[in-house]
Coordinates of C-alpha atoms in Angstrom, one line a residue:
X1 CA 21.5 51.5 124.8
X2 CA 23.4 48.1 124.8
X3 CA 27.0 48.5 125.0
X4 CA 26.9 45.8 122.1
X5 CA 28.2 47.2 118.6
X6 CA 25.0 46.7 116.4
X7 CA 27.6 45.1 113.5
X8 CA 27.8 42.0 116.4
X9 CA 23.9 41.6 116.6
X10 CA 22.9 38.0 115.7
X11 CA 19.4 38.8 116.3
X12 CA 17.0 38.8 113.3
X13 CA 17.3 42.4 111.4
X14 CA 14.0 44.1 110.2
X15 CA 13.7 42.9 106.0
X16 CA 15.0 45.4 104.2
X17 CA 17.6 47.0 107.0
X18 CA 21.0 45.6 107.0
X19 CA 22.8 46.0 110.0
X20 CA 24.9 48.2 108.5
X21 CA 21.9 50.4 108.5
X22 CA 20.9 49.7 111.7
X23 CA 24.3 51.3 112.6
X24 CA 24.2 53.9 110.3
X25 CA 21.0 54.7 111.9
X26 CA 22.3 55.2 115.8
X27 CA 23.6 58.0 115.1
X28 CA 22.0 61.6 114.4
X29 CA 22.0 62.9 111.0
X30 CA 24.1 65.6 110.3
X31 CA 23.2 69.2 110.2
X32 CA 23.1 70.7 106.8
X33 CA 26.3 71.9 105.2
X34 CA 25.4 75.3 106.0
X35 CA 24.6 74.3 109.6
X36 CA 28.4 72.7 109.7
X37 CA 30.1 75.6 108.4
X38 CA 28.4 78.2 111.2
X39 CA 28.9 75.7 114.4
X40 CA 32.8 75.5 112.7
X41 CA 33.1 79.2 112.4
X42 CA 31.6 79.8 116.2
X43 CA 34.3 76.9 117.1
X44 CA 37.2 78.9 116.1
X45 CA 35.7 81.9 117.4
X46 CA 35.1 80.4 121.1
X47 CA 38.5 78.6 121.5
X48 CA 41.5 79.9 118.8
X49 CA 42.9 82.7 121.2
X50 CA 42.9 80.7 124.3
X51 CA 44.9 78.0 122.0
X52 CA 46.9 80.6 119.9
X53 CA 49.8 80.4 122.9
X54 CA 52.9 78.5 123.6
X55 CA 51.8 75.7 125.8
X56 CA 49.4 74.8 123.0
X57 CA 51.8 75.6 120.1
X58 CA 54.4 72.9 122.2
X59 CA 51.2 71.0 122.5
X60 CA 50.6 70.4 118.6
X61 CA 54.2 69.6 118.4
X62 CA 53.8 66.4 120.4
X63 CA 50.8 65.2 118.3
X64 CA 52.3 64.7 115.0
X65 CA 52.8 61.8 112.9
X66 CA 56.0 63.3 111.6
X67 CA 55.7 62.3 107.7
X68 CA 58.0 60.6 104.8
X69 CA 56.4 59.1 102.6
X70 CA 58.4 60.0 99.1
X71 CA 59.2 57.5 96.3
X72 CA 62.6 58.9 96.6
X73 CA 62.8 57.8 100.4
X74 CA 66.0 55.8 101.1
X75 CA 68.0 54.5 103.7
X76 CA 69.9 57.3 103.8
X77 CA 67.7 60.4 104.0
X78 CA 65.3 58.3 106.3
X79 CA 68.6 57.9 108.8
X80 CA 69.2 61.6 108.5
X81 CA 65.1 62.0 108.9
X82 CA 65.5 60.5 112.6
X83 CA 68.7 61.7 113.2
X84 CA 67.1 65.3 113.2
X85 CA 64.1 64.2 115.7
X86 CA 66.8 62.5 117.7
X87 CA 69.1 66.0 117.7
X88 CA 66.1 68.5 118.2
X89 CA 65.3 66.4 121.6
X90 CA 69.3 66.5 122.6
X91 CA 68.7 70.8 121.6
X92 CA 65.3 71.5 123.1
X93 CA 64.5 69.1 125.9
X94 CA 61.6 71.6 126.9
X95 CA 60.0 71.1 123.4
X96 CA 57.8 67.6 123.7
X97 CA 59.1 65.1 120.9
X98 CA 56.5 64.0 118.1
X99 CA 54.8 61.6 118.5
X100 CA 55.8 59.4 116.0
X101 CA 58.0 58.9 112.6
X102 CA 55.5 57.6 109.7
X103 CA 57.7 56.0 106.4
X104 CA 56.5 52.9 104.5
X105 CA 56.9 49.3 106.2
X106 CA 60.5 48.8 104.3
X107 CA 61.7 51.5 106.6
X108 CA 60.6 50.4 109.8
X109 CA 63.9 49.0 110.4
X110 CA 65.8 51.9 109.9
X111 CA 63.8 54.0 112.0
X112 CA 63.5 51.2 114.6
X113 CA 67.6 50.7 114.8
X114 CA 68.1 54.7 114.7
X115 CA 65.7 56.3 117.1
X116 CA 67.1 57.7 120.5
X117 CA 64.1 59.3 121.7
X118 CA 61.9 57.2 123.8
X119 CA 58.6 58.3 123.8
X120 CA 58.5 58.6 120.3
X121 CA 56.6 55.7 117.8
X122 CA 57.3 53.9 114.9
X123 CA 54.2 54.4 112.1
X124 CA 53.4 52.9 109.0
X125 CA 51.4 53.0 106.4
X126 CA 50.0 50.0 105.0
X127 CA 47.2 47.6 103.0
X128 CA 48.6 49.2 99.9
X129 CA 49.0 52.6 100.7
X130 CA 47.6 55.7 99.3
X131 CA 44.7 53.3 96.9
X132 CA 44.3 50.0 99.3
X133 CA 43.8 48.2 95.8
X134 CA 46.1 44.8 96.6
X135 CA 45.4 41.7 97.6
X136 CA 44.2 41.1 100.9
X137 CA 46.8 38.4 101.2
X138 CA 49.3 41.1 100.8
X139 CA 47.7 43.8 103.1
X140 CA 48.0 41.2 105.8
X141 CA 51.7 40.1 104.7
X142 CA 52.9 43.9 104.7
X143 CA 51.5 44.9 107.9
X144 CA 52.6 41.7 109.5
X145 CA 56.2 42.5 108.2
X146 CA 56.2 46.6 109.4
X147 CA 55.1 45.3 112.6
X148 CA 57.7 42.3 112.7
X149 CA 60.4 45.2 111.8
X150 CA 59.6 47.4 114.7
X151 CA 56.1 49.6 113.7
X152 CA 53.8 50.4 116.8
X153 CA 50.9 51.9 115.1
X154 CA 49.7 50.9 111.2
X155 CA 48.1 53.4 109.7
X156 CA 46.0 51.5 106.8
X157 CA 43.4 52.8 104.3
X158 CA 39.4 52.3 104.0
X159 CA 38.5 50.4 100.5
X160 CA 36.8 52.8 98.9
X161 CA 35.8 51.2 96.3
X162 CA 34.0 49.1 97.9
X163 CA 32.6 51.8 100.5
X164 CA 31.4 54.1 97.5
X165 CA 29.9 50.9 95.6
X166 CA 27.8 50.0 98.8
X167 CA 29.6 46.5 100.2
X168 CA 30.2 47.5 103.6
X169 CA 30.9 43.8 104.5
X170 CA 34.3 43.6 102.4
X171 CA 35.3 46.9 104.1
X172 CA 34.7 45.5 107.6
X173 CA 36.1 42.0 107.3
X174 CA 39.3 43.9 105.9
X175 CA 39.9 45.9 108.6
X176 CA 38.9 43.7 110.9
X177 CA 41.4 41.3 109.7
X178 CA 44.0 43.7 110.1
X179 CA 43.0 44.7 113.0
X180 CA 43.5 41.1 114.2
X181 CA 47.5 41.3 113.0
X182 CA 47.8 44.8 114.5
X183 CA 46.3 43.5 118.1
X184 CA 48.4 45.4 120.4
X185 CA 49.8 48.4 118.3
X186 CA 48.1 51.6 117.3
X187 CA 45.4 50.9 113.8
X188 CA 44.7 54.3 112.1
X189 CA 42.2 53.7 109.4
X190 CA 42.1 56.6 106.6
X191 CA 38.8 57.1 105.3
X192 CA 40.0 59.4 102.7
X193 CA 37.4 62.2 103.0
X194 CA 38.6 64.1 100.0
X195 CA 37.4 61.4 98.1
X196 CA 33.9 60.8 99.9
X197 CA 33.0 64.4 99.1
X198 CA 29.2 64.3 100.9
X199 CA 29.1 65.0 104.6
X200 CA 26.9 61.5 105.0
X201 CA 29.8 59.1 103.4
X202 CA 32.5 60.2 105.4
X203 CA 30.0 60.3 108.8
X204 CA 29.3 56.2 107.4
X205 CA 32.9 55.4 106.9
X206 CA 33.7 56.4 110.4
X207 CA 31.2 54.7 111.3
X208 CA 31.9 51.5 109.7
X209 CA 36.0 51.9 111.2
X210 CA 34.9 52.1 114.4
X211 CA 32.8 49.3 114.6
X212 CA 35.4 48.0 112.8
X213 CA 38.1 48.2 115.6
X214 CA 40.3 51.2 114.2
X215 CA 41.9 52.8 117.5
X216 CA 41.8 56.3 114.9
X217 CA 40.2 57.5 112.4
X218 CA 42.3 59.6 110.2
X219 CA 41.1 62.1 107.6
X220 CA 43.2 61.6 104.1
X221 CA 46.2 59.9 102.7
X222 CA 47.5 63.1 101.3
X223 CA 48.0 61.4 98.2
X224 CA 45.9 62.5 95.0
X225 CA 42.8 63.5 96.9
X226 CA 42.2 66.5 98.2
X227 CA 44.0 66.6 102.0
X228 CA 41.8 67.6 105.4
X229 CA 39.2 69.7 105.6
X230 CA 37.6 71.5 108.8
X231 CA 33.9 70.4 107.4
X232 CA 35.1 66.3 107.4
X233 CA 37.1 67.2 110.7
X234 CA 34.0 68.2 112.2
X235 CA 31.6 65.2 111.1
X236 CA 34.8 63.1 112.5
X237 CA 34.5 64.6 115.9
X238 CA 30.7 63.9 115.8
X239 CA 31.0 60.6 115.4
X240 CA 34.0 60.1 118.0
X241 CA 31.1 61.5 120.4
X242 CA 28.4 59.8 120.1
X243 CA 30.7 56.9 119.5
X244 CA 31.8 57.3 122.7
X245 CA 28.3 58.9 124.5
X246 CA 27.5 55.2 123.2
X247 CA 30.0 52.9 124.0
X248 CA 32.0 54.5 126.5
X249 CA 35.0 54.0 124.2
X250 CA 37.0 56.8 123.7
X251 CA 38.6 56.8 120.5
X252 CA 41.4 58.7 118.4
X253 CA 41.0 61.1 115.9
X254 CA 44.0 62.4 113.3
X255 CA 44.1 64.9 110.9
X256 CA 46.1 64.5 107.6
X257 CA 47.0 66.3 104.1
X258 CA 47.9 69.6 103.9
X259 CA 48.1 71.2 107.3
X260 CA 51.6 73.1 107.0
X261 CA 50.6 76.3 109.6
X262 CA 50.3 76.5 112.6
X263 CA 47.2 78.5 111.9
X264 CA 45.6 75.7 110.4
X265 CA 46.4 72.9 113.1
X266 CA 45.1 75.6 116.0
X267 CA 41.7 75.4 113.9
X268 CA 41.7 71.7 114.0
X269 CA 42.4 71.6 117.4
X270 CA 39.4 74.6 118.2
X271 CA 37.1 72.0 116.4
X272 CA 38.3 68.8 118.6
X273 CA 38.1 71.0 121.4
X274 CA 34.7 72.0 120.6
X275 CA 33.3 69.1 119.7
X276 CA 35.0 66.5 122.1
X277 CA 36.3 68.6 125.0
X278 CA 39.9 69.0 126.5
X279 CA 39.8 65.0 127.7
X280 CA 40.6 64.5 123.7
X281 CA 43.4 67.0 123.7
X282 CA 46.0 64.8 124.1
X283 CA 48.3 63.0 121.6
X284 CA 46.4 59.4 122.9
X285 CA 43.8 60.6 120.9
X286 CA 44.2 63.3 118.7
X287 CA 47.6 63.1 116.2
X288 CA 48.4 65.6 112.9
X289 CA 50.0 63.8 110.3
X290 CA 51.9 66.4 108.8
X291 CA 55.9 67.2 107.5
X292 CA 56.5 70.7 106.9
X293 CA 53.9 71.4 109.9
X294 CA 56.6 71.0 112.3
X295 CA 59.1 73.3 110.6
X296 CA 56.3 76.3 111.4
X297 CA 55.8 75.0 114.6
X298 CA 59.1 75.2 116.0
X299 CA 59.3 79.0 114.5
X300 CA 56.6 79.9 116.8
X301 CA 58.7 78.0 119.8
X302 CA 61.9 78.7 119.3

C-alpha cells in the first residue's frame, strides 16, 4: 500500500468515486453494532483487573486534559485552578502531574504566567468551540492568538454541518488550515460522536481528521451532545490501527464528556489496550479530557 494519503492523489479518480471515497474505502467496514458491543464487553473482560491497580490508576492521572471550560471562568478561579495542579505536585511528587490544563484561548495567559509544573501543557479549545459555526477567518485568528499567548496543543472541532451535509472538502481545508497555524503544537480535532450517532459517520470523520493532519482525535466537546461512549471509543481505536497498519503513523486518541469514575476511564483504557496495544498506553497518545475525573482518581491514590 503507498505510504501516500489517498486525499493527496492527483491521479485521475474512477467517475463517480471521490477521493474521499476512495479513503473511506481503505478501510474495513465495521462490524455490526451487535458485533461492537461483544468484542467491547470481551475487552473489559480480558484487561480491567490487570488495569484496576495503582500503577494504572497513577497512570490515568497523567493522561488528562484537566478541564475549565465554564462561562463563569475568570481570571481568578482559573489562577486558583492552576494553583491547585501546581500544589498537588509540591504534596504528592509520586503522583504524575496531568497532562495538561484545557480553558478557552483568553486564558492562556493566565495559565501560561501561573504554572510551576513542568511537564505539564497548556490546551485550548478553539475554531469556535463547542459548534465550530464562525468564520474561518476567526478560527484562524483565535487559534493564532491561544497559541501567541502560550497554548501547546489546540483542541478544535470537526464542522459538522458540513460533515453530516456530505462536503467533506470544507471540513478538510479547515482543518488543514489550522493545522498549518498549529504546526508545531498538539491539534486535537473533536469529531463530536454524540452527534454522529451511526457507527459509519464517526469511523468517516476520523477518517477525514487524520488525513487531515489532527495529531488526536477526540471523542466530544461535552457540550450539548451526548459525551463519550465505549461503542465510538472503539470505532476510534479501529481507525487509529489501521491508520497506523497503513501509514506507519501513530496517532493520538482522547476521550471526552462525561467520564467522572475511575471505573469508567479503566474501561476506556481496556478498549485502547485492546484495540491498539500497550505502545498506545501512554499520555503521547492517549489523553482523558475530564474535571471531576481527577477528584475520583486521586481517592483511589491517596
Amino acid at each position: 500500500m503507498s505510504n501516500e494519503h489517498p486525499l493527496s492523489y492527483h491521479h485521475h479518480h474512477h467517475v463517480g468515486k471521490s477521493k474521499f471515497e476512495e479513503a473511506f474505502d481503505a478501510f474495513t467496514a465495521l462490524p455490526t453494532a451487535d458485533e461492537i458491543q461483544d468484542h467491547i464487553k470481551q475487552l473489559i473482560d480480558a484487561h480491567f483487573d490487570t488495569l484496576n491497580n495503582t500503577a494504572t490508576i497513577k497512570f490515568l492521572h497523567s493522561t488528562i486534559d484537566l478541564t475549565s471550560l465554564g462561562s463563569e471562568d475568570n481570571i481568578d478561579q482559573i489562577f486558583n485552578f492552576v494553583k491547585s495542579v501546581n500544589d498537588l505536585d509540591d504534596s504528592n511528587p509520586t503522583i504524575p502531574p496531568v497532562a495538561s490544563i484545557c480553558v478557552y484561548p483568553n486564558f492562556a495567559k493566565t495559565v501560561r504566567d501561573n504554572l510551576m509544573v513542568e511537564d505539564v501543557h497548556v490546551c485550548c479549545v478553539s475554531g469556535g468551540f463547542p459548534s465550530s459555526q464562525t468564520f474561518q477567518e476567526i478560527k484562524v485568528a483565535e487559534t493564532s492568538l491561544a497559541i501567541a499567548d502560550g497554548a501547546d496543543e489546540i483542541d478544535i472541532v470537526l464542522h459538522l454541518g458540513n460533515f453530516l451535509s456530505g462536503d467533506y472538502q470544507a471540513v478538510t481545508d479547515e482543518i488543514e488550515e489550522l493545522r498549518a497555524v498549529t504546526k508545531g503544537r498538539v491539534l486535537k480535532v473533536i469529531l463530536e460522536t454524540g452527534a454522529l450517532k451511526t457507527a459509519e459517520s464517526i469511523q468517516r470523520a476520523a477518517i477525514l481528521a487524520l488525513f487531515s493532519g489532527a495529531d488526536f482525535i477526540k471523542t466530544s466537546t461535552g457540550k450539548g451532545y451526548p459525551g463519550a461512549s465505549l461503542e465510538a471509543a472503539y470505532v476510534m481505536c479501529q481507525v487509529l490501527k489501521q491508520y497506523h497498519d497503513k501509514y506507519g503513523v501513530k496517532r493520538g486518541f482522547k476521550v471526552s464528556g462525561g467520564v467522572r469514575t475511575t471505573e469508567e476511564a479503566i474501561k476506556y483504557l481496556c478498549i485502547v489496550k485492546g484495540v491498539l496495544g500497550d505502545e498506545w498506553m501512554t499520555n503521547e497518545l492517549f489523553r482523558i479530557g475530564a474535571s471531576s475525573l481527577e477528584g475520583d482518581l486521586l481517592q483511589h491514590i491517596i
